[in-house]
């Protein structure tokens, strides 16, 4: 590969790292340069199974990956509770950071990570792949079109899947010491990001959890939902769960248009994805049908959304590395906003389903010395 | 027409009565026998414009319709605030009752109407047309299939349309003295019925309004939403509004399956309608797509859902009239349950978005001497 490719090191051999390794290969802008695991045998097997070149470095620790001076950036798919330690260490070693979601266990952790990235001039991006699908850009065009969509008034998202008994007992995402946010941090992350995306990332004023959260024996959320309210009356609602059939809905309703899709996070197919838009729909005479009917739009992509994510990340890293650019603030800002809402959902559940104001959480996090630039 | 057809009288010349007049003709089980309006000229024009036979009776009052001994049943599309008066009078004259929704301004009114129907042995049915579409029966099969759908865990409905300025200022549905429930009673009625339908008509334990209701200057709700909670953790959410693009969603998520449709109240087309079902969906290796993908099912119908509604109504009326059958309790029970939930949404809004228990409303209405048989 050319010297200009970004050399990526991977911390850990999580299942999701297999998908991202493939994405790194497909991106053609990055090299699978190193992988580290607490077990060197696991790292070796991972490298062999996932298309790492023969020259790739295989380490028996995470430290060695971030200490390797040839690693430009790290991809971190570790359990959430380990993010703060390894993300901060990586940033301090000037490694750009592609970090799995949820970014941290709460906004205070996220702020520590983002402050470390900012202090060290490294790019931060979380692993929310669907943000990078060309369909998402096409849907944004629709939502931004005042004549077609108008003003957003409500958005509903849902991400659920039926976890099997093994998952519900043993997966990292149901363990309080590994991924304490459970379903809220895992599937709920996407629901909240979807709502914020539809709202053009304007933070809601308040969040109220639905009164039916389900916890496992260890107290981890395995199903929950919430409503999000904006000052202007917009409302977002979501439901996330490990207990029901795989469902991935986003519906945004505006004064003039409606957007529907049923696979917003992972498209039904890898190379094409569609959405339904409805514009100024009305009824035929006597309401015997609709006119116009909603229409389906299909967007194709040569490479999958996760490879486009790697490309975008590497483009930003390359600009910093080769052209002295500043890190792009969009991505850390989105991660922080998503986390603020997740925190508010959790707080609302803990407070007996009270409305939790987002603004107070924001001021609270300021006490930790985080600059206001992250907050808007 | 044969003598066995049911002779229907219509009270008033509302726009919706045009659609139902056509449905009566299409049903081939009923006769457009009479129409009454406060203005005989309006009644004459309505009869002439809507396919009434030359022999039809045209009256300059509602009284004359219900006093006509040859009228078997009346269809009542009057403003909601007039329902209690005319429905009770019609029942007392032994007229079977097809009543537009919302049935009454609150459950106490509904109970008075239903008690009058019960006391006079007449059939009651509200005008919720989509209940009668063969698609609805097909979707019920899916939801009832323990292997395909499993147990319902969440259901979301949405019915909104963009009302124009004339509607927002002058329509019956925004006038406190005519249709005091506003958007909640009009579009919200369908949202609530859709949720109850998905829950197999089990009443929720409590209802909490979303904190973004919009009122017009006269204090009538023109946009609102709520969450409904069941004892077993099921949750329903809905959003209804006169302020956003025509949208008509129902999504029900079960432990094994998911049901989606975007036109549940009025199908996109009159003679065929579809829904999407997804059963035990999972991801391909590396989550590069879904397997199986959701599938679309199309149901055709020779006559539209509103004509099937008239047919069902006339079948029941015919059984009572010709065979001495008892009125079918299913339909009044569904109307009452829907109203109980609407009342709870309204009460929750009035109480500052507190959770309102459905059971307490039920006991409250019992004070009016209504028999418990309506409650379950």
XYZ file of C-alpha atoms in Angstrom:
752
model
C 0.000 0.000 0.000
C 1.059 3.564 -0.528
C 2.714 5.483 2.295
C -0.207 7.849 2.424
C -2.521 5.206 3.882
C -3.335 5.519 7.548
C -1.852 2.738 9.677
C -4.448 1.462 12.088
C -3.953 -0.578 15.218
C -6.834 -2.471 16.779
C -7.185 -2.921 20.528
C -8.804 -6.271 21.236
C -10.421 -8.944 19.124
C -14.115 -8.195 19.601
C -16.594 -9.595 17.093
C -17.285 -6.098 15.758
C -13.529 -5.704 15.093
C -13.866 -8.379 12.383
C -16.369 -6.215 10.541
C -14.206 -3.115 10.958
C -11.074 -4.977 9.828
C -12.901 -5.869 6.630
C -14.003 -2.228 6.352
C -10.404 -1.042 6.735
C -9.397 -3.310 3.846
C -12.336 -2.168 1.725
C -11.705 1.506 2.462
C -8.433 1.450 0.503
C -7.279 4.383 2.621
C -5.960 2.508 5.625
C -3.716 -0.395 6.505
C -4.436 -3.146 9.006
C -1.149 -2.347 10.664
C -1.392 -3.904 14.138
C -3.648 -5.783 16.516
C -3.186 -6.262 20.236
C -4.918 -8.597 22.639
C -4.214 -9.653 26.200
C -3.551 -13.033 24.592
C -1.014 -13.010 21.772
C -2.503 -16.270 20.455
C -5.872 -14.584 20.100
C -4.242 -11.621 18.351
C -2.394 -13.955 15.968
C -5.540 -15.870 15.147
C -7.465 -12.623 14.683
C -4.840 -11.236 12.300
C -4.731 -14.484 10.315
C -8.528 -14.733 10.081
C -9.195 -11.117 9.146
C -6.943 -10.354 6.221
C -4.072 -8.638 8.030
C -0.969 -8.502 5.811
C 1.993 -10.713 6.730
C 3.861 -7.591 7.798
C 1.206 -6.632 10.398
C 2.312 -6.324 13.994
C 0.687 -8.721 16.401
C 0.943 -7.801 20.060
C 0.093 -9.533 23.325
C -1.074 -6.297 24.955
C -2.919 -3.092 24.157
C 0.033 -1.000 25.398
C 2.295 -2.246 22.651
C -0.164 -1.114 19.997
C -0.369 2.432 21.307
C 3.397 2.513 21.925
C 4.146 1.576 18.319
C 5.334 4.809 16.675
C 4.094 3.647 13.270
C 0.475 3.358 14.404
C -1.367 6.494 13.226
C -4.736 5.672 14.690
C -6.369 3.073 16.868
C -9.742 1.413 16.591
C -11.038 0.583 20.081
C -13.828 -1.995 20.345
C -13.185 -2.763 24.023
C -15.983 -2.985 26.617
C -17.260 0.492 27.440
C -15.879 0.534 30.965
C -12.356 0.262 29.498
C -12.817 3.119 27.015
C -11.728 5.940 29.275
C -8.428 4.295 30.173
C -7.385 3.188 26.708
C -8.805 6.132 24.775
C -6.991 8.631 26.969
C -3.719 6.661 26.847
C -4.003 6.391 23.065
C -4.682 10.121 22.690
C -1.715 10.913 24.913
C 0.413 8.833 22.547
C -0.976 11.006 19.710
C -3.034 8.214 18.214
C -6.174 9.270 16.400
C -9.169 7.499 17.825
C -11.985 5.503 16.246
C -13.892 4.399 19.324
C -16.841 2.019 19.509
C -20.120 3.211 20.959
C -21.219 3.918 23.565
C -18.213 6.198 23.902
C -18.253 6.217 27.701
C -20.402 5.230 30.640
C -21.538 8.836 31.040
C -20.810 12.304 29.717
C -18.128 12.929 32.321
C -16.129 10.015 30.919
C -16.781 11.178 27.378
C -15.583 14.642 28.280
C -12.349 13.267 29.708
C -11.779 11.326 26.472
C -12.643 14.281 24.240
C -10.476 16.632 26.300
C -7.555 14.222 25.899
C -8.123 14.130 22.137
C -8.353 17.891 21.938
C -5.267 18.427 24.099
C -3.279 16.071 21.879
C -4.606 17.297 18.553
C -5.985 13.913 17.505
C -9.151 13.177 15.591
C -11.994 11.532 17.469
C -14.821 9.574 15.844
C -17.241 7.036 17.244
C -18.192 3.874 15.377
C -21.743 4.822 14.346
C -21.553 3.403 10.865
C -24.917 4.458 9.425
C -23.894 8.116 9.643
C -21.606 7.423 6.672
C -24.018 5.671 4.308
C -24.809 7.768 1.202
C -28.488 7.042 1.972
C -28.086 9.060 5.163
C -26.848 12.041 3.151
C -29.752 11.636 0.730
C -32.247 11.517 3.613
C -30.625 14.627 5.090
C -31.284 16.438 1.809
C -34.945 15.516 2.149
C -35.195 16.622 5.788
C -33.432 19.875 4.967
C -35.776 20.709 2.117
C -38.218 23.298 3.428
C -40.535 22.734 0.479
C -40.566 18.946 0.647
C -40.260 18.186 4.343
C -40.949 21.468 6.088
C -40.309 21.668 9.796
C -39.669 18.518 11.837
C -42.414 17.922 14.409
C -41.972 14.340 15.542
C -39.512 11.508 15.180
C -39.787 7.945 16.388
C -36.982 5.390 16.412
C -36.819 1.776 17.443
C -33.921 -0.641 17.616
C -34.536 -4.005 19.158
C -33.323 -7.551 18.686
C -34.102 -10.802 20.411
C -31.041 -11.808 22.359
C -30.681 -15.503 23.056
C -30.196 -16.946 26.518
C -26.436 -17.062 26.112
C -26.329 -13.343 25.245
C -28.653 -12.432 28.103
C -26.428 -14.289 30.562
C -22.930 -13.781 29.213
C -22.611 -10.948 26.705
C -20.459 -7.962 27.617
C -23.505 -5.752 27.028
C -25.427 -7.174 29.993
C -22.557 -7.018 32.498
C -22.631 -4.088 34.922
C -18.818 -3.935 35.183
C -18.257 -4.004 31.389
C -21.120 -2.190 29.646
C -23.163 -0.743 32.459
C -25.530 1.039 30.069
C -26.809 -2.279 28.715
C -29.423 -1.993 25.976
C -29.560 1.785 26.407
C -25.884 2.139 25.524
C -25.967 -0.465 22.788
C -29.201 -0.332 20.779
C -30.434 2.820 22.533
C -27.341 4.682 21.298
C -28.593 4.327 17.730
C -32.150 5.310 18.611
C -30.951 8.501 20.263
C -28.498 9.276 17.478
C -31.296 8.768 14.958
C -33.519 11.235 16.765
C -30.718 13.799 17.124
C -29.836 13.312 13.455
C -33.433 14.031 12.432
C -33.426 17.106 14.678
C -30.250 18.290 12.936
C -28.411 17.654 16.215
C -30.285 20.243 18.200
C -30.329 18.949 21.768
C -33.760 18.421 23.340
C -34.729 20.471 26.333
C -35.822 17.518 28.421
C -36.032 13.765 28.443
C -38.577 11.508 30.138
C -38.077 7.770 30.285
C -40.996 5.467 29.484
C -42.179 3.647 32.571
C -41.416 0.139 31.393
C -37.675 -0.370 31.624
C -36.603 -3.983 32.093
C -33.481 -4.768 34.097
C -31.586 -8.001 34.387
C -30.697 -9.497 37.776
C -27.500 -7.465 37.889
C -29.483 -4.245 37.420
C -28.487 -3.605 33.815
C -31.135 -2.179 31.459
C -32.147 -4.702 28.809
C -35.177 -2.781 27.474
C -36.317 0.832 27.796
C -37.583 3.886 25.973
C -38.054 7.609 26.357
C -39.555 10.753 24.962
C -37.405 13.769 24.118
C -38.865 17.250 24.025
C -37.620 20.392 22.382
C -38.434 23.971 23.307
C -40.336 24.430 20.041
C -42.666 21.479 20.723
C -40.848 18.890 18.623
C -40.970 15.438 20.153
C -38.856 12.341 19.735
C -39.712 8.919 21.096
C -37.726 5.712 21.057
C -37.854 2.144 22.202
C -34.769 -0.083 22.506
C -34.603 -3.639 23.691
C -32.737 -6.932 23.721
C -36.060 -8.723 24.097
C -37.955 -8.310 20.821
C -37.563 -9.164 17.157
C -34.903 -7.336 15.167
C -36.492 -3.988 14.292
C -34.761 -0.810 13.168
C -37.233 1.952 12.465
C -36.872 5.636 11.923
C -39.914 7.773 11.143
C -39.617 11.538 10.954
C -42.726 13.622 10.402
C -42.537 17.209 9.231
C -45.100 19.828 8.429
C -44.895 18.877 4.739
C -43.202 15.528 4.478
C -42.629 12.179 6.135
C -39.553 9.937 6.106
C -39.806 6.208 6.773
C -37.238 3.456 6.896
C -36.986 0.083 8.564
C -33.262 -0.581 8.423
C -31.636 2.710 9.307
C -28.691 1.283 11.259
C -27.775 -1.758 9.185
C -29.361 -1.790 5.727
C -31.174 -4.946 4.637
C -28.549 -5.293 1.899
C -24.953 -4.165 1.792
C -24.805 -2.382 -1.540
C -28.186 -0.772 -1.821
C -30.522 0.787 0.672
C -33.787 2.605 0.382
C -36.075 4.951 2.226
C -39.630 6.092 1.768
C -40.547 9.727 1.475
C -44.016 11.181 1.432
C -44.595 14.792 0.446
C -47.742 16.820 0.988
C -49.916 13.748 0.911
C -53.643 14.102 0.765
C -56.661 11.999 0.007
C -58.474 11.385 -3.218
C -62.106 12.502 -3.439
C -64.070 10.894 -0.564
C -60.763 9.732 0.911
C -60.801 6.593 -1.215
C -57.008 6.495 -1.340
C -53.917 8.661 -1.113
C -52.547 11.158 -3.581
C -49.659 11.277 -3.972
C -48.627 7.961 -2.481
C -45.301 7.797 -0.634
C -42.393 6.909 -2.880
C -39.358 4.699 -2.368
C -35.846 5.905 -3.102
C -32.921 3.547 -3.490
C -29.315 4.555 -2.956
C -26.483 2.293 -4.045
C -22.974 2.206 -2.678
C -19.877 0.427 -3.982
C -18.461 -0.062 -0.544
C -20.398 -0.565 2.695
C -21.121 2.146 5.224
C -18.465 0.921 7.646
C -15.804 1.256 4.944
C -17.066 4.755 4.203
C -16.750 5.477 7.919
C -13.107 4.362 7.831
C -12.558 6.480 4.718
C -13.985 9.579 6.372
C -11.933 8.962 9.497
C -8.748 8.429 7.469
C -9.420 11.499 5.364
C -9.533 13.619 8.525
C -6.510 11.872 10.026
C -4.609 12.339 6.765
C -5.405 16.057 6.711
C -4.064 16.444 10.217
C -1.015 14.277 9.613
C -0.052 15.535 6.187
C -1.495 19.018 5.942
C -1.476 20.263 9.505
C -5.287 20.535 9.627
C -7.186 20.723 12.908
C -9.348 17.812 14.052
C -12.955 17.959 12.802
C -15.165 18.874 15.772
C -18.375 17.484 14.273
C -17.719 13.903 15.339
C -16.789 14.463 19.004
C -19.702 16.877 19.287
C -22.177 14.238 18.049
C -20.763 11.636 20.427
C -21.102 14.012 23.337
C -24.660 15.024 22.499
C -25.719 11.410 22.120
C -24.215 10.622 25.507
C -25.929 13.606 27.157
C -29.297 12.224 26.065
C -28.459 8.673 27.186
C -27.440 10.081 30.579
C -30.740 11.940 30.807
C -32.719 8.776 30.000
C -30.828 6.902 32.701
C -31.324 9.761 35.167
C -35.046 9.875 34.387
C -35.358 6.144 35.088
C -33.419 6.557 38.345
C -35.588 9.506 39.388
C -38.837 7.598 38.910
C -39.518 8.823 35.365
C -39.245 12.520 36.098
C -38.468 14.925 33.296
C -34.700 15.531 33.223
C -33.471 18.780 31.749
C -30.582 18.407 29.352
C -29.269 21.873 30.140
C -28.576 21.030 33.779
C -26.522 18.047 32.762
C -24.576 20.268 30.459
C -23.766 22.756 33.179
C -22.961 19.914 35.510
C -20.402 18.521 33.129
C -18.849 21.959 32.896
C -17.774 21.593 36.492
C -15.280 19.084 35.215
C -13.546 21.855 33.342
C -14.771 20.897 29.886
C -14.832 23.732 27.428
C -18.191 24.942 26.257
C -17.266 24.261 22.643
C -18.160 20.611 23.152
C -21.587 21.435 24.384
C -23.229 22.994 21.363
C -83.803 -4.296 -3.625
C -84.977 -7.303 -1.650
C -86.993 -6.804 1.498
C -84.212 -8.289 3.578
C -81.980 -5.240 3.118
C -81.583 -2.961 6.103
C -83.181 0.468 5.618
C -80.790 3.121 6.786
C -81.525 6.724 7.670
C -78.754 9.298 7.816
C -78.768 12.171 10.300
C -77.119 15.184 8.733
C -75.189 15.807 5.545
C -71.590 15.726 6.788
C -68.801 15.174 4.265
C -68.120 11.720 5.723
C -71.791 10.828 5.097
C -71.070 10.987 1.361
C -68.468 8.266 1.735
C -70.777 6.165 3.898
C -73.711 6.651 1.491
C -71.520 5.204 -1.261
C -70.539 2.406 1.106
C -74.198 1.620 1.818
C -74.827 1.301 -1.917
C -71.715 -0.845 -2.398
C -72.566 -3.080 0.537
C -75.630 -4.501 -1.257
C -77.110 -5.285 2.139
C -78.643 -1.928 2.935
C -80.853 0.711 1.380
C -80.300 4.458 1.427
C -83.784 4.868 2.841
C -83.850 8.351 4.337
C -81.791 11.436 5.056
C -82.602 14.274 7.416
C -81.062 17.681 7.762
C -82.083 20.808 9.600
C -82.443 22.222 6.066
C -84.671 20.181 3.756
C -82.945 21.766 0.757
C -79.605 20.426 1.985
C -81.164 17.015 2.503
C -82.664 17.047 -0.990
C -79.353 18.017 -2.557
C -77.522 15.396 -0.505
C -79.949 12.650 -1.590
C -79.715 13.710 -5.231
C -75.903 13.887 -5.168
C -75.301 10.632 -3.363
C -77.229 7.979 -5.186
C -80.359 7.825 -3.034
C -83.214 6.092 -4.896
C -86.164 8.204 -6.015
C -88.252 6.554 -3.314
C -85.940 7.724 -0.519
C -87.425 9.879 2.227
C -85.961 13.341 2.544
C -86.659 15.119 5.802
C -86.078 18.626 7.117
C -85.207 17.385 10.600
C -83.400 14.561 12.383
C -86.566 13.725 14.375
C -88.477 12.700 11.303
C -85.789 10.181 10.381
C -85.865 8.466 13.754
C -89.660 8.666 13.873
C -89.987 6.901 10.525
C -91.116 3.354 11.374
C -89.485 1.969 8.215
C -86.004 3.093 9.236
C -84.181 0.068 10.688
C -80.954 1.803 11.538
C -79.443 5.257 11.552
C -75.998 6.435 10.601
C -75.045 9.451 12.725
C -72.187 11.634 11.478
C -73.167 14.656 13.585
C -70.671 16.698 15.618
C -69.609 14.732 18.704
C -71.359 17.011 21.168
C -74.699 16.076 19.539
C -74.107 12.327 19.696
C -75.537 11.713 23.141
C -78.852 13.400 22.339
C -79.467 11.827 18.940
C -77.976 8.425 19.667
C -80.111 7.994 22.772
C -83.275 9.219 21.006
C -82.598 6.882 18.084
C -82.018 3.920 20.393
C -85.223 4.697 22.237
C -87.010 4.533 18.884
C -85.410 1.078 18.432
C -83.122 2.228 15.672
C -79.839 0.357 15.381
C -76.941 2.747 15.539
C -73.896 3.276 13.341
C -72.259 6.241 15.057
C -69.269 8.245 13.894
C -66.191 8.468 16.093
C -65.407 9.772 18.607
C -68.528 8.194 20.062
C -68.895 10.743 22.857
C -67.007 13.529 24.561
C -66.074 11.178 27.422
C -66.806 7.707 28.713
C -69.786 8.899 30.755
C -71.491 10.002 27.548
C -70.518 6.796 25.817
C -71.944 4.801 28.684
C -75.254 6.628 28.445
C -75.394 5.845 24.721
C -74.415 2.215 25.176
C -76.883 1.780 28.029
C -79.665 3.157 25.813
C -78.704 0.715 23.047
C -78.591 -2.175 25.476
C -81.913 -1.257 27.093
C -83.567 -1.078 23.665
C -81.933 -4.169 22.201
C -80.328 -2.330 19.289
C -76.945 -2.950 17.743
C -74.244 -0.353 18.299
C -71.184 0.117 16.094
C -68.821 3.031 15.662
C -67.542 4.147 12.276
C -63.954 2.899 12.537
C -63.720 1.584 8.999
C -60.276 -0.028 9.025
C -61.445 -2.614 11.538
C -63.397 -4.193 8.657
C -60.676 -4.409 6.004
C -59.648 -7.998 5.235
C -56.050 -6.811 5.700
C -56.859 -6.164 9.344
C -57.997 -9.775 9.755
C -54.842 -10.979 8.021
C -52.668 -8.856 10.297
C -54.552 -10.226 13.310
C -53.625 -13.744 12.194
C -49.993 -12.684 12.201
C -50.152 -11.022 15.630
C -51.965 -14.062 17.057
C -49.368 -16.498 15.786
C -47.182 -17.428 18.740
C -44.542 -18.901 16.448
C -44.379 -15.988 14.017
C -45.039 -12.940 16.172
C -44.676 -14.179 19.741
C -45.692 -11.842 22.509
C -46.425 -8.157 21.815
C -43.948 -5.881 23.588
C -44.355 -2.490 21.952
C -46.645 -0.754 19.517
C -46.365 2.704 18.030
C -49.039 4.488 16.025
C -49.171 7.848 14.328
C -51.973 9.625 12.518
C -51.384 13.171 11.449
C -52.386 15.422 8.588
C -51.672 19.015 7.730
C -54.876 20.939 8.162
C -55.152 24.115 6.147
C -55.943 27.511 7.657
C -59.649 27.147 6.882
C -59.808 23.819 8.727
C -57.843 25.190 11.683
C -60.237 28.088 11.998
C -63.589 26.655 10.991
C -63.746 22.870 11.027
C -66.098 21.211 13.483
C -63.105 19.306 14.859
C -61.447 22.432 16.271
C -64.569 23.888 17.909
C -64.883 23.384 21.670
C -68.688 23.264 21.548
C -68.846 20.760 18.674
C -65.898 18.357 18.916
C -64.230 19.266 22.170
C -61.690 16.436 21.890
C -60.129 18.026 18.797
C -57.253 16.073 17.253
C -57.330 13.593 20.134
C -60.901 12.586 19.337
C -60.423 12.658 15.588
C -56.991 11.342 14.551
C -56.089 10.229 18.082
C -59.116 7.921 18.128
C -57.480 5.815 15.394
C -54.076 5.836 17.074
C -55.571 4.543 20.307
C -57.753 1.997 18.540
C -54.693 0.783 16.649
C -52.766 0.275 19.867
C -55.683 -1.488 21.555
C -56.164 -3.632 18.472
C -52.513 -4.705 18.572
C -52.883 -5.479 22.293
C -55.899 -7.641 21.480
C -58.040 -5.030 23.252
C -56.482 -5.531 26.651
C -56.765 -2.163 28.390
C -53.511 -0.575 29.545
C -52.944 -0.036 33.234
C -51.950 3.592 32.869
C -51.591 6.391 30.375
C -49.154 9.303 30.368
C -49.509 12.141 27.891
C -46.439 13.409 26.065
C -45.497 16.876 27.212
C -45.990 18.626 23.911
C -49.716 19.021 23.351
C -50.687 21.962 21.143
C -53.967 23.771 21.756
C -55.758 26.275 19.587
C -56.933 29.611 20.961
C -60.205 28.050 22.084
C -58.324 25.452 24.117
C -58.943 22.500 21.799
C -56.115 19.982 21.327
C -54.733 20.087 17.806
C -51.670 17.899 18.430
C -50.719 15.499 21.225
C -49.386 12.077 22.079
C -49.112 9.610 24.922
C -47.609 6.406 26.174
C -49.785 3.528 27.367
C -48.460 0.950 29.803
C -49.647 -2.526 30.590
C -49.086 -4.508 33.758
C -46.861 -6.967 31.885
C -44.501 -4.236 30.636
C -45.977 -3.813 27.166
C -45.889 -0.236 25.961
C -47.817 1.676 23.338
C -46.971 5.159 22.122
C -48.796 7.422 19.727
C -48.657 10.826 18.165
C -51.661 12.548 16.569
C -51.812 15.964 15.012
C -53.524 18.331 12.621
C -50.176 20.041 12.046
C -47.980 17.605 10.122
C -47.942 15.749 6.839
C -50.465 12.948 6.330
C -48.921 9.959 8.110
C -50.655 6.774 9.243
C -48.239 4.366 10.846
C -48.692 1.271 12.903
C -45.673 -0.699 14.085
C -46.110 -3.610 16.467
C -43.042 -5.391 17.787
C -43.251 -8.833 19.338
C -40.716 -11.215 20.776
C -40.488 -13.008 17.422
C -42.022 -10.770 14.799
C -42.641 -7.209 13.685
C -45.593 -5.698 11.829
C -45.261 -2.488 9.827
C -47.697 -0.483 7.785
C -47.982 3.110 6.713
C -51.650 3.358 5.770
C -53.503 1.440 8.462
C -56.580 3.696 8.615
C -57.151 4.514 4.954
C -55.218 2.266 2.561
C -53.167 3.934 -0.168
C -55.461 2.233 -2.684
C -59.073 1.188 -2.371
C -58.954 -2.387 -3.612
C -55.619 -3.621 -2.383
C -53.624 -2.992 0.733
C -50.426 -4.405 2.088
C -48.448 -4.790 5.266
C -44.905 -5.795 6.073
C -44.117 -8.632 8.413
C -40.721 -9.594 9.722
C -40.197 -12.893 11.500
C -37.207 -13.889 13.590
C -34.909 -11.600 11.694
C -31.202 -11.800 12.219
C -28.039 -10.619 10.552
C -25.889 -12.259 7.957
C -22.296 -13.088 8.950
C -20.583 -9.889 10.157
C -23.971 -8.172 10.123
C -23.594 -7.284 6.441
C -27.333 -7.467 5.902
C -30.524 -9.059 7.208
C -31.720 -12.610 6.928
C -34.582 -13.074 6.438
C -35.597 -9.664 5.175
C -39.093 -8.437 6.072
C -41.717 -9.417 3.524
C -44.696 -7.570 2.081
C -48.156 -9.097 1.989
C -50.929 -7.732 -0.195
C -54.607 -8.261 0.493
C -57.215 -7.442 -2.114
C -60.848 -6.604 -1.542
C -63.707 -6.298 -4.022
C -65.464 -3.655 -1.987
C -63.852 -1.027 0.226
C -63.510 -1.304 3.990
C -66.351 1.128 4.647
C -68.750 -1.044 2.624
C -67.541 -4.083 4.576
C -68.284 -2.120 7.745
C -71.843 -1.497 6.541
C -72.144 -5.184 5.638
C -71.024 -6.316 9.088
C -73.382 -3.833 10.738
C -76.316 -4.931 8.559
C -75.550 -8.603 9.161
C -75.855 -8.011 12.912
C -78.936 -5.836 12.521
C -80.499 -8.451 10.251
C -79.861 -11.212 12.790
C -81.576 -9.186 15.481
C -84.448 -8.116 13.243
C -85.102 -11.392 11.481
C -83.756 -14.062 13.819
C -84.204 -12.567 17.252
C -80.456 -12.543 17.922
C -78.923 -10.400 20.651
C -76.766 -7.398 19.750
C -73.072 -8.203 19.339
C -71.206 -6.774 22.352
C -67.814 -6.632 20.655
C -68.418 -3.294 18.958
C -69.746 -1.268 21.910
C -66.974 -2.741 24.067
C -64.288 -1.529 21.636
C -65.837 1.938 21.471
C -65.914 2.167 25.241
C -62.326 0.980 25.684
C -61.077 3.444 23.087
C -62.900 6.252 24.868
C -61.504 5.228 28.261
C -57.984 5.638 26.896
C -58.787 8.988 25.237
C -60.199 10.193 28.551
C -57.031 9.117 30.316
C -54.851 10.984 27.802
C -56.935 14.107 28.320
C -56.819 13.690 32.107
C -53.049 13.225 32.009
C -52.644 16.451 30.038
C -54.919 18.273 32.493
C -52.991 16.886 35.470
C -49.648 18.103 34.177
C -48.647 14.850 32.480
C -49.139 12.611 35.471
C -49.727 8.905 34.955
C -53.479 8.264 34.921
C -54.673 4.821 35.908
C -57.298 3.392 33.596
C -58.848 1.365 36.369
C -59.828 4.441 38.383
C -61.645 5.931 35.424
C -63.432 2.674 35.019
C -64.668 2.696 38.606
C -65.563 6.342 38.283
C -67.807 5.649 35.327
C -69.441 2.908 37.327
C -70.881 5.585 39.560
C -73.138 6.374 36.666
C -74.738 2.981 37.087
C -73.186 1.389 34.042
C -72.984 -2.351 34.203
C -69.573 -3.899 34.557
C -70.101 -5.947 31.406
C -69.079 -2.944 29.361
C -65.809 -2.588 31.176
C -63.943 -5.704 30.213
